[in-house]
mmCIF file of C-alpha atoms in Angstrom:
data_model
loop_
_atom_site.group_PDB
_atom_site.id
_atom_site.type_symbol
_atom_site.label_atom_id
_atom_site.label_comp_id
_atom_site.label_asym_id
_atom_site.label_seq_id
_atom_site.Cartn_x
_atom_site.Cartn_y
_atom_site.Cartn_z
ATOM 1 C CA UNK A 1 36.625 14.050 34.856
ATOM 2 C CA UNK A 2 36.213 11.183 32.369
ATOM 3 C CA UNK A 3 32.437 11.300 32.673
ATOM 4 C CA UNK A 4 32.479 15.025 32.062
ATOM 5 C CA UNK A 5 34.519 14.597 28.904
ATOM 6 C CA UNK A 6 32.162 11.864 27.647
ATOM 7 C CA UNK A 7 29.206 14.139 28.296
ATOM 8 C CA UNK A 8 30.810 17.019 26.433
ATOM 9 C CA UNK A 9 32.019 14.959 23.469
ATOM 10 C CA UNK A 10 29.089 12.580 22.998
ATOM 11 C CA UNK A 11 25.986 13.160 25.079
ATOM 12 C CA UNK A 12 25.599 16.925 24.792
ATOM 13 C CA UNK A 13 25.796 16.987 20.964
ATOM 14 C CA UNK A 14 23.191 14.209 20.760
ATOM 15 C CA UNK A 15 20.864 16.049 23.115
ATOM 16 C CA UNK A 16 21.392 19.275 21.178
ATOM 17 C CA UNK A 17 20.558 17.647 17.832
ATOM 18 C CA UNK A 18 17.484 15.892 19.231
ATOM 19 C CA UNK A 19 16.257 19.107 20.810
ATOM 20 C CA UNK A 20 16.703 21.025 17.579
ATOM 21 C CA UNK A 21 14.814 18.364 15.597
ATOM 22 C CA UNK A 22 11.976 18.528 18.105
ATOM 23 C CA UNK A 23 11.995 22.334 17.960
ATOM 24 C CA UNK A 24 11.825 22.359 14.145
ATOM 25 C CA UNK A 25 8.658 20.277 14.134
ATOM 26 C CA UNK A 26 7.136 22.467 16.806
ATOM 27 C CA UNK A 27 7.475 25.398 14.385
ATOM 28 C CA UNK A 28 5.652 23.591 11.573
ATOM 29 C CA UNK A 29 1.962 24.356 10.922
ATOM 30 C CA UNK A 30 -0.695 21.778 11.702
ATOM 31 C CA UNK A 31 -1.969 19.631 8.862
ATOM 32 C CA UNK A 32 -4.725 21.325 6.845
ATOM 33 C CA UNK A 33 -6.639 18.935 4.601
ATOM 34 C CA UNK A 34 -7.606 21.736 2.207
ATOM 35 C CA UNK A 35 -4.261 23.510 1.963
ATOM 36 C CA UNK A 36 -1.563 20.851 2.258
ATOM 37 C CA UNK A 37 -0.582 19.879 -1.293
ATOM 38 C CA UNK A 38 1.762 16.959 -1.778
ATOM 39 C CA UNK A 39 4.804 17.076 -4.030
ATOM 40 C CA UNK A 40 4.346 14.988 -7.176
ATOM 41 C CA UNK A 41 5.447 14.509 -10.776
ATOM 42 C CA UNK A 42 3.678 13.227 -13.880
ATOM 43 C CA UNK A 43 5.892 11.268 -16.257
ATOM 44 C CA UNK A 44 5.124 9.403 -19.474
ATOM 45 C CA UNK A 45 2.730 9.640 -22.394
ATOM 46 C CA UNK A 46 1.005 6.268 -22.373
ATOM 47 C CA UNK A 47 -2.772 5.958 -22.385
ATOM 48 C CA UNK A 48 -2.795 3.847 -19.215
ATOM 49 C CA UNK A 49 -2.740 5.823 -15.974
ATOM 50 C CA UNK A 50 -0.673 4.469 -13.075
ATOM 51 C CA UNK A 51 -0.268 6.006 -9.599
ATOM 52 C CA UNK A 52 2.878 4.972 -7.686
ATOM 53 C CA UNK A 53 3.353 5.344 -3.921
ATOM 54 C CA UNK A 54 6.689 4.790 -2.162
ATOM 55 C CA UNK A 55 7.356 3.112 1.180
ATOM 56 C CA UNK A 56 8.453 4.330 4.605
ATOM 57 C CA UNK A 57 11.249 6.980 4.359
ATOM 58 C CA UNK A 58 11.047 6.814 0.559
ATOM 59 C CA UNK A 59 10.170 9.399 -2.087
ATOM 60 C CA UNK A 60 8.887 9.588 -5.647
ATOM 61 C CA UNK A 61 12.477 9.218 -6.870
ATOM 62 C CA UNK A 62 12.311 5.573 -5.776
ATOM 63 C CA UNK A 63 10.497 4.775 -9.031
ATOM 64 C CA UNK A 64 12.852 6.555 -11.431
ATOM 65 C CA UNK A 65 14.540 3.463 -12.803
ATOM 66 C CA UNK A 66 14.447 1.966 -16.296
ATOM 67 C CA UNK A 67 11.464 4.111 -17.230
ATOM 68 C CA UNK A 68 11.921 3.922 -21.009
ATOM 69 C CA UNK A 69 9.392 1.155 -21.620
ATOM 70 C CA UNK A 70 6.773 1.873 -18.958
ATOM 71 C CA UNK A 71 6.480 5.564 -19.883
ATOM 72 C CA UNK A 72 5.527 4.711 -23.478
ATOM 73 C CA UNK A 73 2.550 2.633 -22.329
ATOM 74 C CA UNK A 74 1.635 4.461 -19.098
ATOM 75 C CA UNK A 75 1.271 7.954 -17.720
ATOM 76 C CA UNK A 76 2.800 7.789 -14.233
ATOM 77 C CA UNK A 77 1.764 9.899 -11.261
ATOM 78 C CA UNK A 78 4.651 9.758 -8.787
ATOM 79 C CA UNK A 79 3.812 11.084 -5.333
ATOM 80 C CA UNK A 80 5.815 12.052 -2.240
ATOM 81 C CA UNK A 81 3.583 10.922 0.606
ATOM 82 C CA UNK A 82 2.850 13.385 3.404
ATOM 83 C CA UNK A 83 5.934 13.791 5.599
ATOM 84 C CA UNK A 84 8.398 12.336 3.089
ATOM 85 C CA UNK A 85 10.501 13.446 0.146
ATOM 86 C CA UNK A 86 9.740 17.040 -0.762
ATOM 87 C CA UNK A 87 6.134 16.972 0.437
ATOM 88 C CA UNK A 88 5.069 19.102 3.429
ATOM 89 C CA UNK A 89 5.915 17.790 6.880
ATOM 90 C CA UNK A 90 3.309 19.380 9.137
ATOM 91 C CA UNK A 91 2.443 18.611 12.722
ATOM 92 C CA UNK A 92 0.178 15.595 12.367
ATOM 93 C CA UNK A 93 -0.494 12.113 13.644
ATOM 94 C CA UNK A 94 0.261 10.835 10.097
ATOM 95 C CA UNK A 95 -2.589 8.370 10.387
ATOM 96 C CA UNK A 96 -3.872 6.378 7.438
ATOM 97 C CA UNK A 97 -6.892 8.678 7.108
ATOM 98 C CA UNK A 98 -4.632 11.747 6.919
ATOM 99 C CA UNK A 99 -2.463 10.150 4.237
ATOM 100 C CA UNK A 100 -5.573 9.301 2.221
ATOM 101 C CA UNK A 101 -6.946 12.840 2.489
ATOM 102 C CA UNK A 102 -3.686 14.323 1.238
ATOM 103 C CA UNK A 103 -3.481 11.825 -1.615
ATOM 104 C CA UNK A 104 -7.079 12.373 -2.694
ATOM 105 C CA UNK A 105 -6.375 16.073 -3.271
ATOM 106 C CA UNK A 106 -3.706 15.232 -5.844
ATOM 107 C CA UNK A 107 -5.703 12.492 -7.556
ATOM 108 C CA UNK A 108 -8.669 14.831 -7.950
ATOM 109 C CA UNK A 109 -6.513 17.738 -9.095
ATOM 110 C CA UNK A 110 -4.803 15.730 -11.854
ATOM 111 C CA UNK A 111 -7.786 13.637 -12.950
ATOM 112 C CA UNK A 112 -6.448 10.313 -11.701
ATOM 113 C CA UNK A 113 -9.938 9.357 -10.509
ATOM 114 C CA UNK A 114 -11.853 8.450 -13.659
ATOM 115 C CA UNK A 115 -12.350 4.750 -12.953
ATOM 116 C CA UNK A 116 -9.579 3.602 -15.307
ATOM 117 C CA UNK A 117 -6.682 4.179 -12.927
ATOM 118 C CA UNK A 118 -4.250 1.593 -11.567
ATOM 119 C CA UNK A 119 -3.117 2.329 -8.015
ATOM 120 C CA UNK A 120 0.206 0.793 -7.008
ATOM 121 C CA UNK A 121 2.635 1.045 -4.127
ATOM 122 C CA UNK A 122 5.672 -0.430 -2.452
ATOM 123 C CA UNK A 123 5.675 -1.536 1.206
ATOM 124 C CA UNK A 124 3.828 1.134 3.237
ATOM 125 C CA UNK A 125 2.793 2.625 -0.104
ATOM 126 C CA UNK A 126 1.180 -0.710 -0.979
ATOM 127 C CA UNK A 127 -0.850 -0.543 2.227
ATOM 128 C CA UNK A 128 -1.989 2.983 1.401
ATOM 129 C CA UNK A 129 -2.795 1.864 -2.158
ATOM 130 C CA UNK A 130 -4.999 -0.913 -0.807
ATOM 131 C CA UNK A 131 -6.709 1.510 1.578
ATOM 132 C CA UNK A 132 -7.528 4.118 -1.062
ATOM 133 C CA UNK A 133 -8.722 1.386 -3.422
ATOM 134 C CA UNK A 134 -11.243 0.493 -0.701
ATOM 135 C CA UNK A 135 -12.148 4.100 0.105
ATOM 136 C CA UNK A 136 -12.587 5.189 -3.526
ATOM 137 C CA UNK A 137 -13.362 1.973 -5.447
ATOM 138 C CA UNK A 138 -14.954 3.819 -8.377
ATOM 139 C CA UNK A 139 -11.730 5.698 -9.065
ATOM 140 C CA UNK A 140 -9.635 2.610 -9.799
ATOM 141 C CA UNK A 141 -9.948 -0.478 -11.952
ATOM 142 C CA UNK A 142 -7.178 -2.449 -10.187
ATOM 143 C CA UNK A 143 -4.480 -2.390 -7.541
ATOM 144 C CA UNK A 144 -0.831 -3.498 -7.481
ATOM 145 C CA UNK A 145 0.908 -4.255 -4.202
ATOM 146 C CA UNK A 146 4.692 -4.590 -4.203
ATOM 147 C CA UNK A 147 6.348 -6.065 -1.084
ATOM 148 C CA UNK A 148 3.236 -5.373 0.978
ATOM 149 C CA UNK A 149 3.876 -5.833 4.721
ATOM 150 C CA UNK A 150 1.182 -7.904 6.397
ATOM 151 C CA UNK A 151 1.434 -8.486 10.156
ATOM 152 C CA UNK A 152 -0.982 -10.010 12.664
ATOM 153 C CA UNK A 153 -0.001 -7.388 15.209
ATOM 154 C CA UNK A 154 2.925 -5.371 16.564
ATOM 155 C CA UNK A 155 4.319 -8.437 18.322
ATOM 156 C CA UNK A 156 4.697 -10.316 15.051
ATOM 157 C CA UNK A 157 6.397 -7.281 13.511
ATOM 158 C CA UNK A 158 8.781 -7.090 16.470
ATOM 159 C CA UNK A 159 9.578 -10.794 16.144
ATOM 160 C CA UNK A 160 10.257 -10.477 12.415
ATOM 161 C CA UNK A 161 12.533 -7.475 12.899
ATOM 162 C CA UNK A 162 14.445 -9.191 15.751
ATOM 163 C CA UNK A 163 16.495 -11.091 13.175
ATOM 164 C CA UNK A 164 17.528 -7.923 11.309
ATOM 165 C CA UNK A 165 20.544 -5.681 11.801
ATOM 166 C CA UNK A 166 21.001 -3.612 14.945
ATOM 167 C CA UNK A 167 20.080 -0.433 13.057
ATOM 168 C CA UNK A 168 16.866 -2.009 11.745
ATOM 169 C CA UNK A 169 15.942 -3.349 15.171
ATOM 170 C CA UNK A 170 16.429 -0.102 17.031
ATOM 171 C CA UNK A 171 14.820 2.033 14.307
ATOM 172 C CA UNK A 172 11.642 -0.056 14.495
ATOM 173 C CA UNK A 173 11.608 -0.464 18.291
ATOM 174 C CA UNK A 174 9.847 1.587 20.960
ATOM 175 C CA UNK A 175 12.879 3.882 20.845
ATOM 176 C CA UNK A 176 12.403 4.677 17.148
ATOM 177 C CA UNK A 177 10.988 8.131 17.901
ATOM 178 C CA UNK A 178 14.152 9.147 19.734
ATOM 179 C CA UNK A 179 16.505 7.479 17.277
ATOM 180 C CA UNK A 180 14.786 9.354 14.487
ATOM 181 C CA UNK A 181 15.341 12.648 16.289
ATOM 182 C CA UNK A 182 19.075 12.101 15.911
ATOM 183 C CA UNK A 183 19.007 10.520 12.464
ATOM 184 C CA UNK A 184 21.349 13.233 11.061
ATOM 185 C CA UNK A 185 24.054 11.567 13.183
ATOM 186 C CA UNK A 186 23.748 7.962 12.093
ATOM 187 C CA UNK A 187 22.386 8.313 8.550
ATOM 188 C CA UNK A 188 25.835 8.370 7.052
ATOM 189 C CA UNK A 189 27.278 6.140 4.338
ATOM 190 C CA UNK A 190 28.611 3.803 7.035
ATOM 191 C CA UNK A 191 25.054 2.890 8.054
ATOM 192 C CA UNK A 192 23.575 2.582 4.546
ATOM 193 C CA UNK A 193 21.906 -0.818 4.036
ATOM 194 C CA UNK A 194 23.322 -2.831 1.151
ATOM 195 C CA UNK A 195 19.940 -3.135 -0.567
ATOM 196 C CA UNK A 196 19.408 0.631 -0.868
ATOM 197 C CA UNK A 197 20.866 2.742 -3.655
ATOM 198 C CA UNK A 198 22.657 5.992 -2.848
ATOM 199 C CA UNK A 199 19.850 8.223 -4.130
ATOM 200 C CA UNK A 200 17.163 6.354 -2.182
ATOM 201 C CA UNK A 201 19.266 6.551 0.965
ATOM 202 C CA UNK A 202 19.802 10.293 0.512
ATOM 203 C CA UNK A 203 16.055 10.848 0.152
ATOM 204 C CA UNK A 204 15.504 8.827 3.322
ATOM 205 C CA UNK A 205 17.109 11.688 5.243
ATOM 206 C CA UNK A 206 14.295 14.083 4.354
ATOM 207 C CA UNK A 207 11.665 12.837 6.804
ATOM 208 C CA UNK A 208 11.466 13.892 10.450
ATOM 209 C CA UNK A 209 10.778 11.920 13.597
ATOM 210 C CA UNK A 210 7.035 12.651 13.610
ATOM 211 C CA UNK A 211 6.400 11.540 10.026
ATOM 212 C CA UNK A 212 8.499 8.418 10.521
ATOM 213 C CA UNK A 213 7.302 7.363 13.964
ATOM 214 C CA UNK A 214 3.584 7.870 13.368
ATOM 215 C CA UNK A 215 3.671 6.382 9.876
ATOM 216 C CA UNK A 216 5.246 3.283 11.398
ATOM 217 C CA UNK A 217 2.913 3.012 14.367
ATOM 218 C CA UNK A 218 -0.331 4.360 12.890
ATOM 219 C CA UNK A 219 -0.171 3.034 9.329
ATOM 220 C CA UNK A 220 2.086 -0.011 9.223
ATOM 221 C CA UNK A 221 1.317 -1.501 12.635
ATOM 222 C CA UNK A 222 -2.334 -0.543 13.117
ATOM 223 C CA UNK A 223 -3.907 -0.967 9.686
ATOM 224 C CA UNK A 224 -6.159 -4.021 9.427
ATOM 225 C CA UNK A 225 -5.559 -5.074 5.840
ATOM 226 C CA UNK A 226 -7.972 -7.982 6.086
ATOM 227 C CA UNK A 227 -10.838 -5.707 7.111
ATOM 228 C CA UNK A 228 -10.072 -3.429 4.154
ATOM 229 C CA UNK A 229 -9.786 -6.344 1.725
ATOM 230 C CA UNK A 230 -13.190 -7.774 2.640
ATOM 231 C CA UNK A 231 -14.859 -4.707 1.123
ATOM 232 C CA UNK A 232 -13.079 -4.913 -2.250
ATOM 233 C CA UNK A 233 -12.498 -8.637 -2.726
ATOM 234 C CA UNK A 234 -13.928 -8.495 -6.262
ATOM 235 C CA UNK A 235 -11.289 -6.038 -7.494
ATOM 236 C CA UNK A 236 -8.518 -7.185 -9.851
ATOM 237 C CA UNK A 237 -5.244 -7.069 -7.953
ATOM 238 C CA UNK A 238 -1.632 -8.031 -8.500
ATOM 239 C CA UNK A 239 0.864 -8.900 -5.780
ATOM 240 C CA UNK A 240 4.572 -8.631 -6.654
ATOM 241 C CA UNK A 241 6.915 -9.925 -3.968
ATOM 242 C CA UNK A 242 10.470 -11.023 -3.314
ATOM 243 C CA UNK A 243 10.790 -14.595 -2.080
ATOM 244 C CA UNK A 244 13.684 -13.583 0.174
ATOM 245 C CA UNK A 245 11.854 -10.657 1.735
ATOM 246 C CA UNK A 246 12.552 -10.868 5.483
ATOM 247 C CA UNK A 247 10.816 -7.576 6.284
ATOM 248 C CA UNK A 248 7.450 -8.426 4.720
ATOM 249 C CA UNK A 249 7.360 -12.237 4.569
ATOM 250 C CA UNK A 250 5.955 -13.699 1.362
ATOM 251 C CA UNK A 251 3.695 -16.173 3.154
ATOM 252 C CA UNK A 252 1.812 -13.312 4.842
ATOM 253 C CA UNK A 253 1.239 -11.568 1.519
ATOM 254 C CA UNK A 254 0.070 -14.827 -0.048
ATOM 255 C CA UNK A 255 -2.450 -15.333 2.729
ATOM 256 C CA UNK A 256 -3.861 -11.838 2.173
ATOM 257 C CA UNK A 257 -4.011 -12.369 -1.599
ATOM 258 C CA UNK A 258 -6.331 -15.353 -1.124
ATOM 259 C CA UNK A 259 -8.971 -12.987 0.259
ATOM 260 C CA UNK A 260 -9.381 -11.586 -3.270
ATOM 261 C CA UNK A 261 -11.359 -13.409 -5.944
ATOM 262 C CA UNK A 262 -9.170 -12.093 -8.777
ATOM 263 C CA UNK A 263 -5.640 -11.956 -7.377
ATOM 264 C CA UNK A 264 -2.500 -12.705 -9.325
ATOM 265 C CA UNK A 265 0.903 -13.343 -7.744
ATOM 266 C CA UNK A 266 4.315 -12.808 -9.296
ATOM 267 C CA UNK A 267 7.473 -13.372 -7.286
ATOM 268 C CA UNK A 268 11.176 -12.689 -7.668
ATOM 269 C CA UNK A 269 13.133 -15.758 -6.590
ATOM 270 C CA UNK A 270 16.132 -13.770 -5.324
ATOM 271 C CA UNK A 271 14.302 -10.574 -4.366
ATOM 272 C CA UNK A 272 14.366 -9.003 -0.924
ATOM 273 C CA UNK A 273 12.163 -6.171 0.365
ATOM 274 C CA UNK A 274 13.799 -3.646 -1.980
ATOM 275 C CA UNK A 275 14.108 -5.891 -5.023
ATOM 276 C CA UNK A 276 12.604 -3.227 -7.311
ATOM 277 C CA UNK A 277 15.852 -1.253 -7.013
ATOM 278 C CA UNK A 278 17.681 -4.131 -8.745
ATOM 279 C CA UNK A 279 14.870 -5.554 -10.848
ATOM 280 C CA UNK A 280 12.997 -2.512 -12.117
ATOM 281 C CA UNK A 281 12.566 -3.917 -15.634
ATOM 282 C CA UNK A 282 11.059 -7.109 -14.204
ATOM 283 C CA UNK A 283 8.542 -5.064 -12.201
ATOM 284 C CA UNK A 284 7.638 -2.798 -15.128
ATOM 285 C CA UNK A 285 7.207 -5.791 -17.463
ATOM 286 C CA UNK A 286 4.973 -7.477 -14.894
ATOM 287 C CA UNK A 287 2.862 -4.338 -14.497
ATOM 288 C CA UNK A 288 2.516 -3.979 -18.269
ATOM 289 C CA UNK A 289 1.431 -7.601 -18.620
ATOM 290 C CA UNK A 290 -1.185 -7.036 -15.924
ATOM 291 C CA UNK A 291 -2.545 -3.669 -17.005
ATOM 292 C CA UNK A 292 -2.499 -3.659 -20.807
ATOM 293 C CA UNK A 293 -5.487 -5.550 -22.180
ATOM 294 C CA UNK A 294 -3.743 -6.523 -25.418
ATOM 295 C CA UNK A 295 -0.953 -8.191 -23.500
ATOM 296 C CA UNK A 296 -3.368 -9.894 -21.101
ATOM 297 C CA UNK A 297 -5.021 -11.595 -24.084
ATOM 298 C CA UNK A 298 -1.675 -12.996 -25.186
ATOM 299 C CA UNK A 299 -0.284 -13.982 -21.811
ATOM 300 C CA UNK A 300 -1.794 -15.289 -18.609
ATOM 301 C CA UNK A 301 0.244 -14.557 -15.507
ATOM 302 C CA UNK A 302 0.414 -17.794 -13.498
ATOM 303 C CA UNK A 303 -0.107 -17.893 -9.752
ATOM 304 C CA UNK A 304 2.302 -20.614 -8.780
ATOM 305 C CA UNK A 305 1.397 -20.295 -5.127
ATOM 306 C CA UNK A 306 -2.308 -21.162 -5.393
#
């Protein structure tokens, strides 16, 4: 009798929610490279063009902090990556090549491909930024990588995440696909990480299990950043990283940065993986110093880790 009650109260609702989530994706159309247009916004009136890509489960709203200064010097293209935010969430393997195809449509449509563009991203978005910089080197004059996750392989990622919270561990484990199917259950305020703001956490509910699981496994865990870097090592790049980042360790990012001939490193001494949410002005100031030629003549950004 007790087992029956447990099944009715707990197990059956979980199964029902997971089944519905799976059913919803089954009703979505397949990804069409020519028809699937990402959600995006253009903000600012500055003469410098800057593309910003969010990380896993994020959205373009991630960047909407302390914009007063950066929008006077830069025109920002904020993008919801495929499968996240308000962008389409088709049936897809959400591979790196698919993400690049979808992004290229927007960059071409809005003219962010004229060779004077800065491509920037946070976490998974930094990886995608690096990849499109390699794929379309003539479109961009530089790249900015914030909290870029660099792992030798899936085993190193698993080891790094083993020291995180239970929610982090299980959501990045081999069970992540199934956990994500029931994310409407556990993505409540009680489970919100301390380093995420309320609006970012709310947007994190908009993905589905396919966009999350395959973005994690196909983009974050399978992308060879060193192979990509070898082809664009002459590009000007900037790495911005939190020294207390336990998700994307600083030492791994530093090692990757040394593959570039013209890399600059700026770190936040107290920053974790989401330090932009607390230190937006610091990030914007750093980007302005790096991208505006007049400022670069007045100030050299030191790489204290060389």
